[in-house]
Coordinates of N, CA, C and O and ligand atoms in Angstrom, one line a residue:
M89 N 27.9 1.2 9.8 CA 27.2 0.1 9.1 C 25.7 0.4 9.0 O 25.1 0.6 10.0
V90 N 25.2 0.3 7.8 CA 23.8 0.5 7.6 C 23.1 -0.9 7.7 O 23.6 -1.9 7.1
R91 N 22.1 -1.0 8.6 CA 21.4 -2.2 8.7 C 20.6 -2.5 7.5 O 20.0 -1.7 6.9
P92 N 20.8 -3.8 7.0 CA 20.0 -4.1 5.7 C 18.5 -4.0 6.0 O 18.1 -4.4 7.1
Q93 N 17.8 -3.4 5.0 CA 16.4 -3.3 5.2 C 15.7 -4.6 4.9 O 16.0 -5.2 3.9
K94 N 14.7 -4.9 5.7 CA 13.9 -6.1 5.5 C 13.0 -5.8 4.3 O 12.4 -4.7 4.2
D95 N 12.7 -6.8 3.5 CA 11.8 -6.6 2.4 C 10.4 -6.3 2.9 O 9.9 -7.0 3.8
R96 N 9.7 -5.4 2.3 CA 8.3 -5.2 2.6 C 7.4 -6.0 1.7 O 7.7 -6.1 0.5
R97 N 6.4 -6.5 2.3 CA 5.4 -7.3 1.5 C 4.5 -6.4 0.7 O 3.9 -5.5 1.2
V98 N 4.5 -6.7 -0.6 CA 3.6 -5.9 -1.5 C 2.7 -6.9 -2.2 O 3.1 -7.8 -2.8
A99 N 1.4 -6.6 -2.1 CA 0.4 -7.5 -2.7 C -0.3 -7.0 -3.9 O -1.4 -7.4 -4.3
F100 N 0.3 -6.1 -4.6 CA -0.3 -5.4 -5.7 C 0.8 -5.0 -6.6 O 1.7 -4.3 -6.2
N101 N 0.8 -5.4 -7.9 CA 1.8 -5.0 -8.8 C 1.3 -4.8 -10.2 O 1.3 -5.6 -11.1
P102 N 0.7 -3.6 -10.4 CA 0.0 -3.3 -11.7 C 1.1 -3.0 -12.7 O 2.3 -2.8 -12.4
T103 N 0.6 -3.1 -14.0 CA 1.6 -2.9 -15.1 C 1.9 -1.5 -15.3 O 3.0 -1.2 -15.9
I104 N 1.1 -0.6 -14.9 CA 1.3 0.9 -15.1 C 2.3 1.4 -14.1 O 2.1 1.3 -12.9
S105 N 3.4 1.9 -14.6 CA 4.5 2.3 -13.6 C 5.0 3.7 -14.0 O 6.0 4.1 -13.4
Y106 N 4.4 4.4 -14.9 CA 4.9 5.7 -15.3 C 3.7 6.7 -15.5 O 2.8 6.3 -16.2
F107 N 3.8 7.8 -14.9 CA 2.8 8.9 -15.1 C 3.4 10.2 -15.4 O 4.4 10.5 -14.9
K108 N 2.9 10.8 -16.5 CA 3.5 12.1 -16.9 C 2.5 13.1 -17.1 O 1.3 12.8 -17.6
P109 N 2.8 14.4 -16.9 CA 1.9 15.5 -17.2 C 1.7 15.6 -18.7 O 2.7 15.4 -19.4
R110 N 0.5 16.0 -19.1 CA 0.2 16.1 -20.5 C 0.9 17.3 -21.1 O 0.9 18.4 -20.4
G111 N 1.4 17.3 -22.3 CA 1.8 18.5 -23.0 C 3.2 18.9 -22.7 O 3.6 20.0 -23.2
I112 N 4.0 18.2 -21.9 CA 5.3 18.6 -21.7 C 6.3 17.5 -22.3 O 6.1 16.3 -22.1
P113 N 7.1 18.0 -23.2 CA 8.0 17.0 -23.9 C 8.9 16.3 -22.9 O 9.3 16.9 -21.9
M114 N 9.2 15.1 -23.1 CA 10.0 14.2 -22.2 C 11.3 14.9 -21.8 O 11.8 14.8 -20.7
M115 N 11.9 15.6 -22.9 CA 13.2 16.2 -22.6 C 13.2 17.2 -21.5 O 14.2 17.4 -20.9
Q116 N 12.0 18.0 -21.4 CA 12.0 19.0 -20.4 C 11.4 18.6 -19.1 O 11.3 19.3 -18.2
L117 N 11.0 17.3 -19.1 CA 10.3 16.8 -17.9 C 11.2 16.3 -16.8 O 12.2 15.6 -17.0
E118 N 11.0 16.8 -15.6 CA 11.7 16.3 -14.5 C 10.9 15.1 -13.9 O 9.7 15.0 -14.1
E119 N 11.6 14.2 -13.2 CA 10.9 13.0 -12.8 C 11.2 12.7 -11.3 O 12.2 13.0 -10.8
V120 N 10.1 12.3 -10.6 CA 10.3 11.8 -9.2 C 10.2 10.3 -9.2 O 9.5 9.7 -10.1
R121 N 10.8 9.7 -8.3 CA 10.7 8.2 -8.1 C 9.8 7.9 -7.0 O 10.0 8.4 -5.9
L122 N 8.8 7.0 -7.2 CA 8.0 6.5 -6.2 C 8.3 5.0 -6.1 O 8.2 4.3 -7.1
T123 N 8.8 4.5 -4.9 CA 9.2 3.1 -4.9 C 7.9 2.2 -4.8 O 6.9 2.7 -4.4
V124 N 8.1 1.0 -5.2 CA 7.0 0.0 -5.2 C 6.4 -0.1 -3.8 O 5.2 -0.2 -3.6
D125 N 7.2 -0.1 -2.7 CA 6.7 -0.2 -1.4 C 6.0 1.1 -1.0 O 5.0 1.0 -0.2
E126 N 6.4 2.2 -1.4 CA 5.7 3.4 -1.1 C 4.3 3.5 -1.8 O 3.4 3.9 -1.2
R127 N 4.3 3.0 -3.0 CA 3.0 2.9 -3.7 C 2.0 2.0 -2.9 O 0.8 2.3 -2.7
E128 N 2.6 0.8 -2.5 CA 1.7 -0.1 -1.7 C 1.2 0.5 -0.4 O 0.1 0.4 0.0
A129 N 2.1 1.3 0.3 CA 1.7 2.0 1.5 C 0.5 3.0 1.2 O -0.4 3.0 2.0
I130 N 0.6 3.7 0.1 CA -0.4 4.6 -0.2 C -1.7 3.9 -0.6 O -2.8 4.3 -0.2
R131 N -1.6 2.8 -1.2 CA -2.8 2.0 -1.6 C -3.5 1.5 -0.3 O -4.7 1.7 -0.2
L132 N -2.7 0.9 0.6 CA -3.4 0.4 1.8 C -4.0 1.5 2.7 O -5.1 1.3 3.2
S133 N -3.2 2.6 2.9 CA -3.7 3.6 3.8 C -4.6 4.6 3.2 O -5.7 4.8 3.7
D134 N -4.2 5.2 2.1 CA -5.0 6.2 1.5 C -6.2 5.7 0.7 O -7.3 6.4 0.6
L135 N -6.0 4.6 0.0 CA -7.1 4.1 -0.8 C -8.1 3.2 0.0 O -9.3 3.3 -0.1
L136 N -7.5 2.2 0.7 CA -8.3 1.3 1.5 C -8.7 1.8 2.9 O -9.5 1.2 3.5
G137 N -8.0 2.9 3.3 CA -8.4 3.5 4.6 C -7.9 2.7 5.8 O -8.5 2.9 6.9
M138 N -6.9 1.9 5.6 CA -6.3 1.2 6.8 C -5.5 2.2 7.7 O -5.0 3.1 7.3
S139 N -5.5 1.8 9.0 CA -4.6 2.6 9.9 C -3.2 2.2 9.6 O -2.9 1.2 9.0
H140 N -2.2 3.0 10.1 CA -0.8 2.7 9.8 C -0.4 1.4 10.5 O 0.4 0.6 9.9
E141 N -1.1 1.1 11.6 CA -0.7 -0.2 12.2 C -1.2 -1.4 11.4 O -0.4 -2.4 11.2
E142 N -2.4 -1.3 10.9 CA -3.0 -2.4 10.1 C -2.2 -2.6 8.8 O -1.8 -3.7 8.4
A143 N -1.9 -1.5 8.2 CA -1.2 -1.5 6.9 C 0.2 -2.0 7.1 O 0.7 -2.7 6.3
G144 N 0.8 -1.5 8.2 CA 2.2 -2.0 8.5 C 2.2 -3.5 8.7 O 3.1 -4.2 8.2
R145 N 1.2 -4.1 9.3 CA 1.1 -5.5 9.5 C 1.0 -6.2 8.2 O 1.6 -7.2 7.9
C146 N 0.2 -5.6 7.2 CA 0.1 -6.2 5.9 C 1.4 -6.3 5.2 O 1.7 -7.2 4.4
M147 N 2.2 -5.2 5.4 CA 3.5 -5.2 4.7 C 4.7 -5.8 5.5 O 5.8 -5.8 5.0
G148 N 4.4 -6.2 6.7 CA 5.4 -6.8 7.5 C 6.4 -5.9 8.1 O 7.6 -6.2 8.3
V149 N 6.0 -4.6 8.4 CA 6.8 -3.6 9.0 C 6.1 -3.0 10.2 O 4.9 -3.1 10.3
S150 N 6.9 -2.3 11.0 CA 6.3 -1.7 12.2 C 5.5 -0.5 11.8 O 5.6 0.0 10.7
R151 N 4.7 0.0 12.7 CA 3.9 1.2 12.5 C 4.8 2.4 12.2 O 4.5 3.2 11.3
A152 N 5.9 2.5 12.9 CA 6.8 3.6 12.7 C 7.4 3.6 11.3 O 7.5 4.6 10.6
T153 N 7.9 2.4 10.9 CA 8.5 2.2 9.6 C 7.4 2.5 8.5 O 7.7 3.2 7.5
F154 N 6.2 2.0 8.7 CA 5.2 2.3 7.7 C 5.0 3.8 7.6 O 4.8 4.3 6.5
G155 N 5.0 4.5 8.7 CA 4.8 5.9 8.7 C 5.9 6.6 7.9 O 5.6 7.6 7.1
R156 N 7.1 6.2 8.0 CA 8.2 6.7 7.2 C 8.0 6.4 5.7 O 8.2 7.3 4.8
I157 N 7.6 5.2 5.4 CA 7.4 4.8 4.0 C 6.3 5.7 3.3 O 6.5 6.2 2.2
I158 N 5.2 5.8 4.0 CA 4.1 6.5 3.4 C 4.4 8.0 3.3 O 4.0 8.7 2.3
Q159 N 5.1 8.6 4.2 CA 5.4 10.0 4.2 C 6.3 10.3 3.0 O 6.1 11.3 2.3
S160 N 7.3 9.4 2.8 CA 8.2 9.6 1.7 C 7.5 9.5 0.3 O 7.7 10.2 -0.6
G161 N 6.5 8.5 0.3 CA 5.7 8.3 -1.0 C 4.8 9.5 -1.2 O 4.7 10.0 -2.4
R162 N 4.2 10.0 -0.2 CA 3.3 11.2 -0.4 C 4.1 12.4 -0.8 O 3.6 13.2 -1.6
R163 N 5.3 12.5 -0.3 CA 6.1 13.7 -0.7 C 6.5 13.6 -2.2 O 6.4 14.6 -2.9
A164 N 6.8 12.4 -2.7 CA 7.1 12.3 -4.1 C 5.9 12.6 -4.9 O 6.0 13.4 -5.9
I165 N 4.7 12.1 -4.5 CA 3.5 12.4 -5.3 C 3.2 13.9 -5.3 O 2.8 14.5 -6.3
A166 N 3.3 14.5 -4.1 CA 3.0 16.0 -4.0 C 4.0 16.8 -4.9 O 3.6 17.7 -5.5
D167 N 5.3 16.4 -4.9 CA 6.3 17.1 -5.7 C 5.9 17.0 -7.2 O 5.9 18.0 -7.9
A168 N 5.4 15.8 -7.6 CA 5.0 15.6 -9.0 C 3.7 16.5 -9.3 O 3.7 17.2 -10.3
L169 N 2.7 16.5 -8.4 CA 1.5 17.2 -8.7 C 1.7 18.7 -8.7 O 1.2 19.4 -9.5
I170 N 2.5 19.2 -7.7 CA 2.6 20.6 -7.5 C 3.6 21.2 -8.6 O 3.4 22.3 -9.1
N171 N 4.7 20.5 -8.8 CA 5.8 21.0 -9.7 C 5.7 20.4 -11.1 O 6.7 20.6 -11.8
G172 N 4.7 19.7 -11.4 CA 4.5 19.2 -12.8 C 5.6 18.2 -13.2 O 6.1 18.3 -14.3
K173 N 5.9 17.3 -12.4 CA 6.9 16.3 -12.7 C 6.3 14.9 -13.0 O 5.2 14.6 -12.6
A174 N 7.0 14.1 -13.7 CA 6.6 12.7 -14.0 C 6.8 11.9 -12.8 O 7.7 12.2 -12.0
I175 N 6.1 10.8 -12.7 CA 6.3 9.8 -11.6 C 6.7 8.5 -12.2 O 6.0 7.9 -13.0
N176 N 7.9 8.0 -11.7 CA 8.4 6.7 -12.2 C 8.3 5.8 -11.0 O 9.0 6.0 -10.0
V177 N 7.4 4.8 -11.1 CA 7.3 3.8 -10.0 C 8.3 2.7 -10.2 O 8.2 1.9 -11.2
A178 N 9.3 2.6 -9.4 CA 10.4 1.6 -9.6 C 11.2 1.4 -8.3 O 11.3 2.4 -7.5
G179 N 11.7 0.3 -8.1 CA 12.7 0.0 -7.0 C 12.1 0.0 -5.6 O 10.8 -0.1 -5.5
G180 N 12.9 0.0 -4.6 CA 12.5 -0.1 -3.3 C 12.8 -1.4 -2.7 O 13.4 -2.3 -3.4
N181 N 12.6 -1.6 -1.4 CA 12.8 -2.9 -0.8 C 11.5 -3.6 -0.6 O 10.7 -3.3 0.2
Y182 N 11.3 -4.6 -1.5 CA 10.0 -5.2 -1.4 C 10.1 -6.6 -2.0 O 11.0 -6.9 -2.8
R183 N 9.1 -7.4 -1.7 CA 8.9 -8.6 -2.5 C 7.4 -8.8 -2.7 O 6.6 -8.5 -1.8
I184 N 7.0 -9.3 -3.9 CA 5.6 -9.4 -4.2 C 5.1 -10.7 -3.6 O 5.7 -11.7 -3.8
V185 N 4.0 -10.6 -2.9 CA 3.3 -11.7 -2.4 C 2.0 -11.9 -3.1 O 1.5 -11.0 -3.8
D186 N 1.4 -13.1 -2.9 CA 0.1 -13.3 -3.4 C -0.9 -12.2 -3.0 O -0.7 -11.7 -1.9
Q187 N -1.8 -11.9 -3.8 CA -2.8 -10.9 -3.5 C -3.4 -11.3 -2.1 O -3.9 -12.4 -1.9
N188 N -3.4 -10.3 -1.2 CA -4.1 -10.5 0.1 C -5.6 -10.5 -0.1 O -6.1 -9.9 -1.1
R189 N -6.3 -11.1 0.8 CA -7.7 -11.0 0.8 C -8.2 -9.9 1.7 O -7.6 -9.6 2.8
I190 N -9.2 -9.1 1.3 CA -9.6 -8.0 2.0 C -11.0 -8.3 2.6 O -11.9 -8.8 1.9
F191 N -11.2 -8.0 3.9 CA -12.4 -8.2 4.5 C -13.0 -6.9 5.1 O -12.2 -6.0 5.4
E192 N -14.3 -6.9 5.2 CA -14.9 -5.7 5.8 C -15.9 -6.1 6.8 O -16.7 -7.1 6.6
C193 N -15.9 -5.4 7.9 CA -16.9 -5.7 9.0 C -18.2 -4.9 8.7 O -18.1 -3.7 8.5
K194 N -19.3 -5.6 8.7 CA -20.6 -4.9 8.5 C -21.0 -4.1 9.7 O -21.9 -3.2 9.6
S195 N -20.5 -4.4 10.8 CA -20.9 -3.7 12.1 C -20.2 -2.4 12.2 O -20.9 -1.4 12.5
C196 N -18.9 -2.3 12.0 CA -18.2 -1.1 12.3 C -17.5 -0.5 11.0 O -16.8 0.5 11.1
S197 N -17.7 -1.2 9.9 CA -17.0 -0.8 8.6 C -15.5 -0.8 8.6 O -14.9 -0.3 7.7
H198 N -14.9 -1.5 9.6 CA -13.5 -1.7 9.6 C -13.1 -2.5 8.4 O -13.7 -3.5 8.1
T199 N -12.0 -2.1 7.7 CA -11.5 -2.9 6.6 C -10.1 -3.4 6.9 O -9.3 -2.6 7.4
W200 N -9.8 -4.6 6.6 CA -8.4 -5.1 6.8 C -8.1 -6.2 5.8 O -8.9 -6.8 5.1
E201 N -6.8 -6.5 5.7 CA -6.3 -7.5 4.8 C -5.8 -8.7 5.5 O -5.3 -8.6 6.6
E202 N -6.0 -9.9 5.0 CA -5.5 -11.1 5.5 C -4.6 -11.8 4.4 O -5.0 -11.8 3.3
E203 N -3.5 -12.3 4.8 CA -2.7 -13.0 3.9 C -3.4 -14.3 3.4 O -4.2 -14.8 4.1
K204 N -3.0 -14.7 2.2 CA -3.6 -15.9 1.6 C -3.3 -17.1 2.5 O -2.2 -17.2 3.1
G205 N -4.2 -18.1 2.5 CA -3.9 -19.3 3.2 C -4.0 -19.3 4.7 O -3.6 -20.2 5.4
T206 N -4.5 -18.2 5.3 CA -4.7 -18.1 6.7 C -6.1 -18.5 7.2 O -6.4 -18.4 8.4
G207 N -6.9 -18.8 6.2 CA -8.3 -19.2 6.6 C -9.2 -18.0 6.7 O -8.7 -16.8 6.8
R208 N -10.5 -18.2 6.8 CA -11.4 -17.1 7.0 C -11.3 -16.5 8.4 O -11.4 -17.3 9.4
P209 N -11.2 -15.2 8.6 CA -11.2 -14.7 10.0 C -12.5 -14.9 10.7 O -13.6 -14.9 10.0
R210 N -12.5 -15.2 12.0 CA -13.8 -15.5 12.7 C -14.5 -14.2 13.0 O -15.7 -14.1 12.9
R211 N -13.7 -13.2 13.4 CA -14.4 -11.9 13.8 C -13.5 -10.7 13.4 O -12.4 -10.8 13.1
C212 N -14.2 -9.6 13.5 CA -13.5 -8.3 13.2 C -12.5 -8.0 14.3 O -12.7 -8.1 15.5
P213 N -11.2 -7.7 13.8 CA -10.2 -7.4 14.8 C -10.4 -6.2 15.6 O -9.8 -5.9 16.7
K214 N -11.3 -5.3 15.1 CA -11.6 -4.0 15.8 C -12.7 -4.2 16.9 O -12.5 -3.9 18.0
C215 N -13.9 -4.6 16.4 CA -15.1 -4.6 17.3 C -15.4 -6.0 17.8 O -16.3 -6.1 18.6
K216 N -14.7 -7.0 17.3 CA -14.9 -8.4 17.7 C -16.2 -9.0 17.3 O -16.6 -10.0 17.8
Q217 N -17.0 -8.3 16.4 CA -18.3 -8.9 15.9 C -17.9 -9.9 14.8 O -16.8 -9.8 14.2
D218 N -18.8 -10.8 14.6 CA -18.6 -11.8 13.5 C -19.3 -11.5 12.2 O -19.6 -12.3 11.4
N219 N -19.7 -10.2 12.1 CA -20.5 -9.8 10.9 C -19.7 -9.3 9.8 O -19.6 -8.1 9.5
L220 N -18.9 -10.2 9.2 CA -17.9 -9.7 8.2 C -18.1 -10.4 6.8 O -18.8 -11.4 6.7
H221 N -17.6 -9.7 5.8 CA -17.7 -10.3 4.5 C -16.4 -9.9 3.7 O -15.7 -9.0 4.1
R222 N -16.2 -10.7 2.7 CA -15.0 -10.5 1.9 C -15.3 -9.5 0.8 O -16.3 -9.6 0.1
I223 N -14.4 -8.6 0.5 CA -14.5 -7.7 -0.6 C -13.8 -8.3 -1.8 O -12.6 -8.6 -1.7
L224 N -14.5 -8.4 -2.9 CA -13.9 -9.0 -4.0 C -13.0 -8.0 -4.8 O -13.4 -6.8 -5.0
Q225 N -11.9 -8.4 -5.2 CA -11.0 -7.5 -6.0 C -10.9 -8.2 -7.4 O -11.0 -9.4 -7.6
D226 N -10.6 -7.3 -8.4 CA -10.3 -7.9 -9.7 C -8.9 -8.3 -9.8 O -8.0 -8.1 -9.0
Ligands
ZN538 ZN1 -16.1 -4.5 13.3

């Protein structure tokens, strides 16, 4: 029996979900699939610079599970970049949540996300200073 996978929280759902190399007709194009939760993992870790532990917390999964999600996502992207394949972002185990709020510590530059409705954090979870500000997103 396969244990049902818990949905991962995804706080980002852009309208662009297909990427293809220029100049290759669709008919000849191979495609890799990047799941929505894999893309979220890459956003949190590779773009925002969060640790696997912090990013896992944002998505509601353990550090180990987060590690597996991002590894599989990076492999799909690498396959597309190296072998000239299209990337189709679709599927996965996830549910879209309200956009999380992102804070940055001015003392140690630590960046982290807080779920909506949890109030303003008092201090940086890393260095415990209260010198933090919210990063605005569009
Ligand atoms: Zn800090």
